[in-house]
Amino acid sequence: MDERKGSLLLATLFRAEGLEIAENVRFEEAGISVTLDGYDSKRRIGFEFITTEAGDREEFTADVLVTLEQKMRDGSLYLFLIDENDISSEEELSRYASMFLSELRRRGALS
Amino acid sequence: MTYSTQEFLRAAQQRLGLLKRELGKADGYLHQHHERRAQLATAHSAACNDLARMLVSEWTQEAIDIAANVTGFQQILTDRPREAAERERNELALRLRAIENDPRYANRELLCHPRTGSLTRKLAELETYIAPFRETLARTSHPRFPALVTSGYGTSEYSTGFWRVSYYEDWKAGDEILEKFPEKQFFSEVREEVRRAQDSIGPLAAEAERLRAEIKMSEALEAEHKGRFEALQTVVPRHLSALQRRVTDFVLQVPPAAMGPRFAHFPALDLLYKRAAGLTHQTQYLDAIIKNDVGETRTSLVREIQGLEKDIQKFSRPKKASMRFPRDKFDKRFGDRTGSRYQKRWSRFERSYESVYQFRDYQRASFLQDFLWWDLMTDGRVDGDFVPEVASFRRAHPNYTYDASQYDSGDARGALGDLHARRERSEDQTSDETFVDAS
């Protein structure tokens, strides 16, 4: 599954939850600077589909991911991180994205 | 003068029919040779067996001494074959006694009987203890189970963030495994039960493995005892047969000019030796004749048939209908309409093949002078230079000429008659003896 298809599907699912997802958004905070595939900057919710083809592995290094995950643990940011190696079909991606959005609702981040 | 395409095709079809008939004959000769070769192989085997029994007639030192003296094969004396057999007999008896004194063999029925053996029953009992643990482990045979255990899934140690796909994959796999344990509510309970099963199965499986090894050892001892007991029963016939084979191989490998004269004073042995050696040559000669006369003719027939079939196909096309064929080339190709060339070839082949195949007067061979089996078998009437052995002999003996009168021997024929009579009388005794291959 390629990044373009995956991002399109995720944007559709996230927008269906009322999020205002913009594509290819520059995110610069806490010393990191990355481009997110989809992001609602007002709600601070988005997603990143990490693929080798798009060069994401050079951008989303281990240090960058540690910083981002710290923000998510704090509850100040919610990014759904998908590694292309973990997903085998659109159906699977759709199921896991829905579970992520449900989890956000459960945590009060999405009403 | 020229020929039309129609005339060409008619002549080609006729020629094709003739060639296919000749090919059939060639295949017939090959088939017949195959059968006759098998007959000769059987006769050769019998001849070698007869020779072997004549060379070493019994398992006594006297018989071995005679064999060494008659053949010049002194090695069989220095090797002391009777002592080697005695050594083997003693070693076998010693090992058999050791096995019989081993409790694992002596008590094998008590230990390993499939239903009542103590080891068998213990093993069966252990298996009943192990079975439920195995069943528990089988229920966790999910590809993600090891990863769930490592990541601490279901415990407070689990740290995978809900923003990662693997979090949901773990969740899904955990639920699938939990479904196989209807009595459990949480994955942590499954983990605990699996840990208990793994802890318990280890020592039980090790004990089961130990019992299996003991049973296997008893079975191995039983098989070894059976094999060595049989070997002990056959020490003499095996050693005698091996010695006979060894002496016969030696006799047939030494050049006839050196070995033949040694048998001159032993008419019966001389006849058996000549018969075995003659049959070897007979088979080689027939193979050479078939290769030279039938094999090569067959190859050229196949090649010509393929060429004709190709031409028939080519000149059957409408655009070739008006072609003309020059008479000289036409006549050269289709001139032999009756196949007389092949008839002559087959006739020559049959003469040489039959003269060798029908030959039975092995006793006429004489190793006291320059001798060539080929000339004796063909009565010097067939040029055999296509046989490598014949060509090589003639090169080595440029002054040699064949004289049939040198090989007449009424006495030998009489002795062979005696031998055949003796063989017929002892046929029942000898039919199942070991074959000694001298080829």
XYZ file of C-alpha atoms in Angstrom:
550
model
C 0.000 0.000 0.000
C 1.525 3.361 -1.003
C 1.609 6.568 0.985
C -0.742 8.495 -1.348
C -3.555 5.922 -1.083
C -3.043 5.469 2.643
C -3.035 9.209 3.325
C -6.191 9.730 1.250
C -8.033 7.026 3.184
C -6.867 8.361 6.544
C -7.791 11.959 5.643
C -11.293 10.801 4.697
C -11.758 8.858 7.966
C -10.371 11.702 10.127
C -12.501 14.338 8.353
C -15.591 12.145 8.908
C -14.964 12.672 12.638
C -15.150 16.452 12.136
C -11.436 17.099 12.032
C -10.135 19.768 9.665
C -7.292 17.818 8.155
C -4.816 19.724 6.017
C -2.308 17.786 3.945
C 1.498 18.014 4.073
C 1.595 20.329 7.069
C 4.887 21.643 8.418
C 5.208 20.881 12.168
C 7.927 22.729 14.040
C 8.080 22.367 17.821
C 10.539 21.471 20.580
C 13.470 21.589 18.209
C 11.975 19.270 15.605
C 10.818 20.136 12.129
C 8.856 17.588 10.100
C 6.132 17.492 7.442
C 2.995 15.588 8.505
C 0.842 13.793 5.896
C -2.375 15.053 7.579
C -2.906 17.408 10.501
C -5.587 19.501 12.196
C -3.460 22.209 13.812
C -6.341 23.552 15.912
C -7.149 20.140 17.548
C -3.518 18.982 17.302
C -4.626 15.657 15.814
C -3.172 14.102 12.651
C -1.415 11.165 11.068
C 1.829 10.201 9.431
C 2.179 7.304 7.027
C 5.866 6.346 7.226
C 7.221 4.901 3.988
C 10.727 4.389 2.691
C 9.772 5.570 -0.783
C 8.794 9.030 0.507
C 12.030 9.348 2.515
C 10.097 9.464 5.797
C 12.626 7.341 7.637
C 15.280 10.046 7.283
C 12.850 12.684 8.566
C 11.164 10.659 11.326
C 14.308 9.455 13.035
C 14.321 7.679 16.404
C 15.031 10.995 18.199
C 12.170 12.756 16.426
C 9.791 9.914 17.288
C 10.852 10.000 20.978
C 10.033 13.738 21.113
C 6.692 13.284 19.364
C 5.741 10.303 21.556
C 6.548 12.287 24.693
C 4.051 14.927 23.589
C 1.451 12.216 22.978
C 2.037 10.712 26.419
C 1.486 14.234 27.857
C -1.785 14.461 25.925
C -0.687 17.596 24.054
C -0.539 15.976 20.622
C -2.183 13.008 18.880
C -0.541 11.613 15.761
C -1.521 8.245 14.365
C 1.822 6.717 13.252
C 1.607 4.006 10.590
C 4.625 2.115 9.338
C 3.988 0.738 5.838
C 5.420 -2.623 6.983
C 2.662 -3.011 9.588
C -0.247 -2.675 7.141
C -1.218 -5.197 4.500
C -4.520 -3.809 3.177
C -6.810 -0.783 3.059
C -9.299 -2.692 5.174
C -6.735 -3.222 7.905
C -5.651 0.430 7.818
C -9.277 1.540 7.999
C -9.959 -0.761 10.998
C -6.928 0.396 12.980
C -7.591 4.094 12.199
C -11.168 3.713 13.482
C -9.829 2.091 16.671
C -7.395 5.017 17.100
C -10.199 7.574 16.682
C -12.363 5.644 19.205
C -9.451 5.711 21.648
C -9.241 9.531 21.199
C -12.940 9.803 21.916
C -12.549 7.630 25.021
C -9.759 9.925 26.229
C -11.834 13.075 25.576
C -9.536 14.386 22.880
C -12.245 14.087 20.290
C -15.859 14.898 21.057
C 17.103 -36.325 -68.906
C 15.316 -35.196 -65.763
C 12.562 -36.458 -63.458
C 9.384 -34.622 -62.428
C 8.367 -33.791 -58.872
C 5.722 -36.547 -58.989
C 8.378 -39.090 -59.982
C 10.627 -37.788 -57.226
C 7.890 -38.121 -54.601
C 6.944 -41.637 -55.785
C 10.578 -42.799 -55.646
C 11.074 -41.082 -52.270
C 8.046 -42.856 -50.772
C 9.278 -46.214 -52.091
C 12.736 -45.545 -50.673
C 11.233 -44.470 -47.356
C 9.289 -47.732 -47.117
C 12.435 -49.726 -47.838
C 14.491 -47.829 -45.272
C 11.836 -48.280 -42.596
C 11.783 -52.030 -43.248
C 15.577 -52.089 -42.904
C 15.354 -50.037 -39.716
C 12.905 -52.634 -38.376
C 15.463 -55.357 -39.148
C 18.200 -53.397 -37.356
C 15.976 -52.994 -34.303
C 15.193 -56.709 -34.449
C 18.916 -57.525 -34.382
C 19.426 -55.187 -31.421
C 16.554 -56.785 -29.528
C 17.867 -60.272 -30.245
C 21.350 -59.219 -29.117
C 19.909 -57.868 -25.882
C 18.326 -61.256 -25.119
C 21.373 -63.253 -26.177
C 23.651 -61.045 -24.098
C 21.537 -61.844 -21.052
C 21.843 -65.571 -21.813
C 25.606 -65.248 -22.114
C 25.760 -63.303 -18.849
C 23.939 -66.167 -17.106
C 26.284 -68.705 -18.680
C 29.295 -66.588 -17.689
C 28.037 -66.360 -14.129
C 27.623 -70.144 -13.955
C 31.073 -70.663 -15.494
C 32.689 -68.374 -12.929
C 30.893 -70.167 -10.095
C 32.063 -73.537 -11.372
C 35.591 -72.227 -11.717
C 35.475 -70.692 -8.218
C 34.363 -73.997 -6.656
C 37.004 -75.890 -8.570
C 39.761 -73.459 -7.532
C 38.927 -73.541 -3.808
C 36.898 -76.668 -3.290
C 36.442 -76.549 0.495
C 37.277 -74.606 3.669
C 40.430 -76.511 4.609
C 44.026 -75.340 4.718
C 44.884 -78.106 2.269
C 42.396 -76.772 -0.300
C 43.743 -73.225 0.152
C 47.336 -74.461 -0.261
C 46.392 -76.234 -3.475
C 44.637 -73.115 -4.820
C 47.732 -70.992 -4.073
C 50.072 -73.482 -5.714
C 47.964 -74.062 -8.806
C 47.224 -70.379 -9.459
C 50.433 -68.838 -8.088
C 48.299 -66.524 -5.937
C 50.534 -66.683 -2.844
C 48.838 -63.708 -1.191
C 46.014 -65.971 -0.003
C 48.512 -67.897 2.098
C 50.085 -64.844 3.728
C 46.616 -63.384 4.432
C 45.722 -66.520 6.458
C 42.009 -66.523 5.609
C 41.134 -69.320 8.036
C 42.624 -67.361 10.924
C 40.696 -64.256 9.848
C 37.477 -66.294 9.870
C 38.310 -67.691 13.300
C 39.002 -64.166 14.583
C 35.644 -63.006 13.299
C 33.921 -66.016 14.857
C 35.516 -65.251 18.254
C 34.668 -61.546 18.058
C 31.075 -62.325 17.156
C 30.725 -64.862 19.971
C 32.245 -62.416 22.469
C 29.931 -59.593 21.487
C 26.901 -61.910 21.506
C 27.723 -62.988 25.075
C 28.108 -59.338 26.130
C 24.731 -58.453 24.623
C 23.063 -61.463 26.238
C 24.456 -60.381 29.650
C 23.232 -56.789 29.205
C 20.034 -56.369 31.291
C 18.599 -54.066 28.627
C 18.681 -57.049 26.232
C 18.082 -59.841 28.752
C 14.986 -58.111 30.208
C 13.784 -56.565 26.964
C 10.382 -58.224 27.117
C 9.811 -57.040 30.675
C 11.027 -53.554 29.795
C 9.767 -52.895 26.279
C 6.785 -55.118 25.502
C 4.325 -52.832 23.631
C 1.566 -53.391 26.211
C 3.083 -54.807 29.382
C 6.688 -53.501 29.354
C 7.553 -51.404 32.415
C 9.281 -48.688 30.340
C 6.445 -48.674 27.805
C 3.841 -48.281 30.531
C 5.799 -45.517 32.296
C 6.130 -43.653 29.030
C 2.409 -43.971 28.295
C 1.605 -42.683 31.795
C 3.936 -39.706 31.351
C 2.332 -38.898 28.029
C -1.055 -38.646 29.746
C 0.426 -36.073 32.169
C 2.096 -34.138 29.364
C -0.923 -34.094 27.039
C -2.921 -31.271 28.774
C 0.166 -29.025 28.887
C 0.831 -29.660 25.231
C -2.798 -28.808 24.521
C -2.452 -25.489 26.407
C 0.674 -24.582 24.439
C -1.021 -25.593 21.180
C -3.801 -23.081 21.876
C -1.217 -20.284 21.969
C 0.297 -21.212 18.622
C -0.435 -17.710 17.295
C 2.338 -16.027 15.249
C 2.164 -12.901 17.487
C 2.112 -14.719 20.833
C 5.892 -14.569 21.426
C 5.866 -10.805 20.662
C 2.976 -10.292 23.103
C 4.900 -12.081 25.841
C 8.091 -10.112 25.123
C 6.336 -6.715 25.096
C 4.544 -7.504 28.354
C 1.093 -7.315 26.794
C -1.612 -7.673 29.430
C 0.674 -6.383 32.204
C 1.659 -2.962 33.549
C 4.947 -3.296 31.703
C 3.273 -2.969 28.322
C 4.351 0.425 26.912
C 3.363 0.497 23.234
C 1.556 3.802 22.543
C -2.027 3.771 21.287
C -0.871 5.988 18.375
C 1.073 3.086 16.888
C -0.436 0.435 14.608
C 1.326 -2.339 16.545
C -0.787 -1.374 19.595
C -3.919 -2.390 17.674
C -2.254 -5.464 16.175
C -1.316 -6.627 19.687
C -4.852 -5.946 20.839
C -6.321 -8.018 17.975
C -3.882 -10.921 18.487
C -4.473 -10.879 22.254
C -8.234 -11.133 21.720
C -7.812 -14.001 19.225
C -5.681 -15.974 21.689
C -8.006 -15.206 24.603
C -10.913 -16.626 22.596
C -9.236 -20.019 22.725
C -9.388 -19.924 26.527
C -13.130 -19.467 27.204
C -12.592 -19.917 30.941
C -10.229 -16.899 31.067
C -11.206 -13.233 31.164
C -7.862 -11.512 30.771
C -4.757 -12.110 28.714
C -2.656 -12.011 31.879
C -4.406 -15.242 32.994
C -3.426 -16.880 29.700
C 0.181 -15.791 30.191
C 0.184 -17.337 33.657
C -1.269 -20.643 32.479
C 1.224 -20.862 29.612
C 4.085 -20.181 32.019
C 2.865 -22.989 34.297
C 2.555 -25.378 31.305
C 6.066 -24.519 30.121
C 7.516 -24.992 33.609
C 5.786 -28.374 34.020
C 6.354 -29.810 30.592
C 10.136 -29.399 30.693
C 11.015 -32.089 33.294
C 8.202 -34.392 32.120
C 9.337 -34.214 28.497
C 12.945 -34.831 29.547
C 11.889 -37.946 31.481
C 9.816 -39.156 28.509
C 12.819 -38.640 26.257
C 15.005 -40.649 28.636
C 12.496 -43.533 28.608
C 12.317 -43.455 24.812
C 16.116 -43.617 24.624
C 16.133 -46.653 26.941
C 13.512 -48.423 24.826
C 15.454 -47.557 21.678
C 18.647 -48.960 23.184
C 16.936 -52.268 24.012
C 15.588 -52.453 20.470
C 19.016 -51.634 19.023
C 20.626 -54.391 21.112
C 17.994 -56.867 19.926
C 18.650 -55.929 16.270
C 22.409 -56.150 16.780
C 22.089 -59.573 18.428
C 19.985 -60.846 15.512
C 22.493 -59.565 12.931
C 25.548 -60.920 14.740
C 23.899 -64.281 15.414
C 23.179 -64.662 11.693
C 26.751 -63.612 10.898
C 28.091 -66.258 13.306
C 26.057 -68.969 11.573
C 27.519 -68.042 8.187
C 31.177 -67.388 8.986
C 32.509 -70.324 6.953
C 30.309 -70.003 3.835
C 30.919 -66.229 3.712
C 34.691 -66.517 4.032
C 34.836 -69.427 1.593
C 32.740 -67.538 -0.946
C 34.882 -64.386 -0.578
C 38.072 -66.409 -1.034
C 36.668 -68.200 -4.079
C 35.682 -64.847 -5.593
C 39.110 -63.387 -4.865
C 41.010 -66.294 -6.397
C 38.726 -66.371 -9.447
C 39.127 -62.616 -9.994
C 42.890 -63.056 -9.808
C 42.889 -65.978 -12.247
C 40.779 -64.107 -14.792
C 42.779 -60.880 -14.476
C 46.193 -62.460 -15.050
C 47.003 -62.597 -18.810
C 45.959 -66.021 -20.241
C 49.459 -66.600 -21.616
C 50.706 -66.596 -18.007
C 47.784 -68.299 -16.276
C 46.678 -70.757 -18.982
C 49.801 -72.967 -18.899
C 49.441 -73.424 -15.111
C 46.207 -75.378 -15.703
C 47.603 -77.571 -18.497
C 47.918 -80.563 -16.145
C 44.469 -80.105 -14.619
C 42.050 -80.847 -17.481
C 38.829 -80.123 -15.581
C 40.141 -76.822 -14.226
C 41.573 -75.953 -17.630
C 38.137 -76.400 -19.222
C 36.359 -74.282 -16.642
C 38.976 -71.544 -16.979
C 38.704 -71.512 -20.779
C 34.928 -71.478 -20.603
C 34.834 -68.480 -18.246
C 37.487 -66.582 -20.231
C 35.896 -67.512 -23.559
C 32.462 -66.313 -22.500
C 33.937 -62.945 -21.479
C 35.506 -62.556 -24.928
C 32.384 -63.823 -26.668
C 30.272 -61.095 -25.064
C 32.827 -58.375 -25.884
C 33.044 -59.533 -29.519
C 29.267 -59.625 -29.974
C 28.992 -56.108 -28.548
C 31.674 -54.935 -30.983
C 29.978 -56.609 -33.985
C 26.619 -55.096 -33.089
C 28.157 -51.645 -32.675
C 30.093 -51.873 -35.931
C 27.497 -53.525 -38.196
C 24.098 -52.691 -36.724
C 24.645 -49.538 -34.692
C 26.327 -47.587 -37.458
C 23.907 -48.822 -40.143
C 20.990 -47.898 -37.935
C 22.359 -44.390 -37.442
C 22.717 -43.861 -41.194
C 19.210 -45.295 -41.801
C 17.674 -42.881 -39.311
C 19.559 -39.978 -40.858
C 18.404 -40.879 -44.385
C 14.800 -41.404 -43.264
C 14.761 -37.952 -41.654
C 16.193 -36.385 -44.838
C 13.615 -38.146 -47.028
C 10.682 -37.172 -44.812
C 11.862 -33.562 -44.906
C 12.176 -33.627 -48.721
C 8.778 -35.299 -49.173
C 7.203 -32.549 -47.120
C 9.125 -29.873 -48.987
C 8.384 -31.103 -52.535
C 4.729 -31.847 -51.782
C 4.009 -28.105 -51.722
C 2.148 -26.841 -54.817
C 4.858 -24.284 -55.651
C 7.384 -27.163 -56.065
C 5.133 -29.135 -58.452
C 6.969 -28.062 -61.601
C 10.514 -28.785 -60.416
C 12.797 -31.107 -62.384
C 15.442 -33.439 -60.870
C 18.675 -34.351 -62.744
C 18.920 -38.041 -63.584
C 22.411 -38.675 -62.129
C 21.515 -37.365 -58.696
C 18.099 -39.068 -58.819
C 19.610 -42.448 -59.722
C 22.298 -42.102 -57.100
C 19.718 -41.459 -54.430
C 17.018 -43.970 -55.437
C 19.032 -46.467 -57.520
C 19.010 -49.329 -54.987
C 15.286 -50.156 -55.216
C 15.495 -53.643 -53.713
C 17.777 -52.801 -50.800
C 20.467 -55.164 -52.067
C 23.144 -53.077 -50.352
C 21.469 -53.689 -46.973
C 20.866 -57.370 -47.712
C 24.598 -57.828 -48.318
C 25.407 -55.914 -45.149
C 22.973 -57.938 -42.996
C 24.192 -61.168 -44.534
C 27.793 -60.310 -43.633
C 26.709 -59.257 -40.158
C 24.756 -62.465 -39.540
C 27.701 -64.600 -40.609
C 30.150 -62.954 -38.224
C 27.647 -62.573 -35.365
C 26.384 -66.156 -35.583
C 29.876 -67.637 -35.850
C 30.810 -65.931 -32.568
C 27.477 -66.507 -30.821
C 27.208 -70.199 -31.734
C 30.753 -70.899 -30.591
C 30.894 -73.438 -27.766
C 34.283 -75.150 -28.233
C 36.017 -73.192 -25.485
C 38.237 -76.195 -24.743
C 40.003 -75.682 -28.096
C 41.724 -72.556 -26.833
C 45.454 -72.919 -26.422
C 47.456 -70.569 -24.258
C 50.765 -72.282 -25.007
C 51.122 -70.236 -28.233
C 50.047 -66.823 -29.555
C 46.334 -67.091 -29.202
C 43.375 -64.979 -30.298
C 39.855 -65.970 -29.226
C 38.442 -64.049 -32.194
C 40.110 -66.285 -34.749
C 39.100 -69.444 -32.898
C 35.467 -68.298 -32.725
C 35.290 -67.193 -36.371
C 37.665 -69.898 -37.620
C 39.865 -67.074 -38.912
C 37.302 -66.182 -41.567
C 36.147 -62.775 -40.364
C 38.278 -59.659 -40.316
C 37.890 -58.343 -36.806
C 40.078 -55.247 -36.885
C 37.099 -53.176 -35.735
C 37.405 -54.985 -32.365
C 40.004 -53.063 -30.330
C 41.428 -56.232 -28.731
C 41.869 -57.941 -32.130
C 43.519 -54.910 -33.733
C 45.850 -54.529 -30.754
C 46.776 -58.261 -30.808
C 47.617 -58.122 -34.531
C 49.782 -55.067 -34.042
C 51.658 -56.817 -31.220
C 52.051 -60.091 -33.189
C 52.825 -59.076 -36.810
C 53.982 -62.605 -37.768
C 50.949 -64.352 -36.349
C 48.744 -66.425 -38.663
C 45.757 -68.506 -37.683
C 45.954 -72.243 -38.307
C 42.755 -74.077 -37.353
C 44.485 -77.470 -37.225
C 46.547 -76.295 -34.241
C 43.434 -76.073 -32.135
C 41.846 -79.501 -32.686
C 41.726 -81.463 -29.460
C 39.607 -84.561 -29.266
C 40.704 -85.274 -25.692
C 39.634 -81.899 -24.490
C 36.208 -82.336 -26.063
C 35.896 -85.606 -24.203
C 36.902 -83.975 -20.961
C 34.368 -81.199 -21.518
C 31.756 -83.882 -22.034
C 32.725 -85.333 -18.670
C 32.543 -81.907 -17.106
C 29.047 -81.274 -18.458
C 27.935 -84.646 -17.166
C 29.366 -83.798 -13.774
C 27.785 -80.386 -13.779
C 24.384 -81.850 -14.567
C 24.730 -84.271 -11.668
C 25.674 -81.530 -9.261
C 23.345 -78.872 -10.644
C 21.008 -78.981 -7.654
C 23.900 -78.494 -5.279
C 25.451 -75.603 -7.161
C 22.511 -73.607 -8.401
C 22.363 -71.259 -5.437
C 26.074 -70.600 -5.062
C 27.549 -67.122 -5.159
C 28.131 -65.561 -8.577
C 31.685 -64.490 -9.212
C 31.884 -61.682 -11.727
C 35.079 -61.760 -13.731
C 34.269 -58.865 -16.001
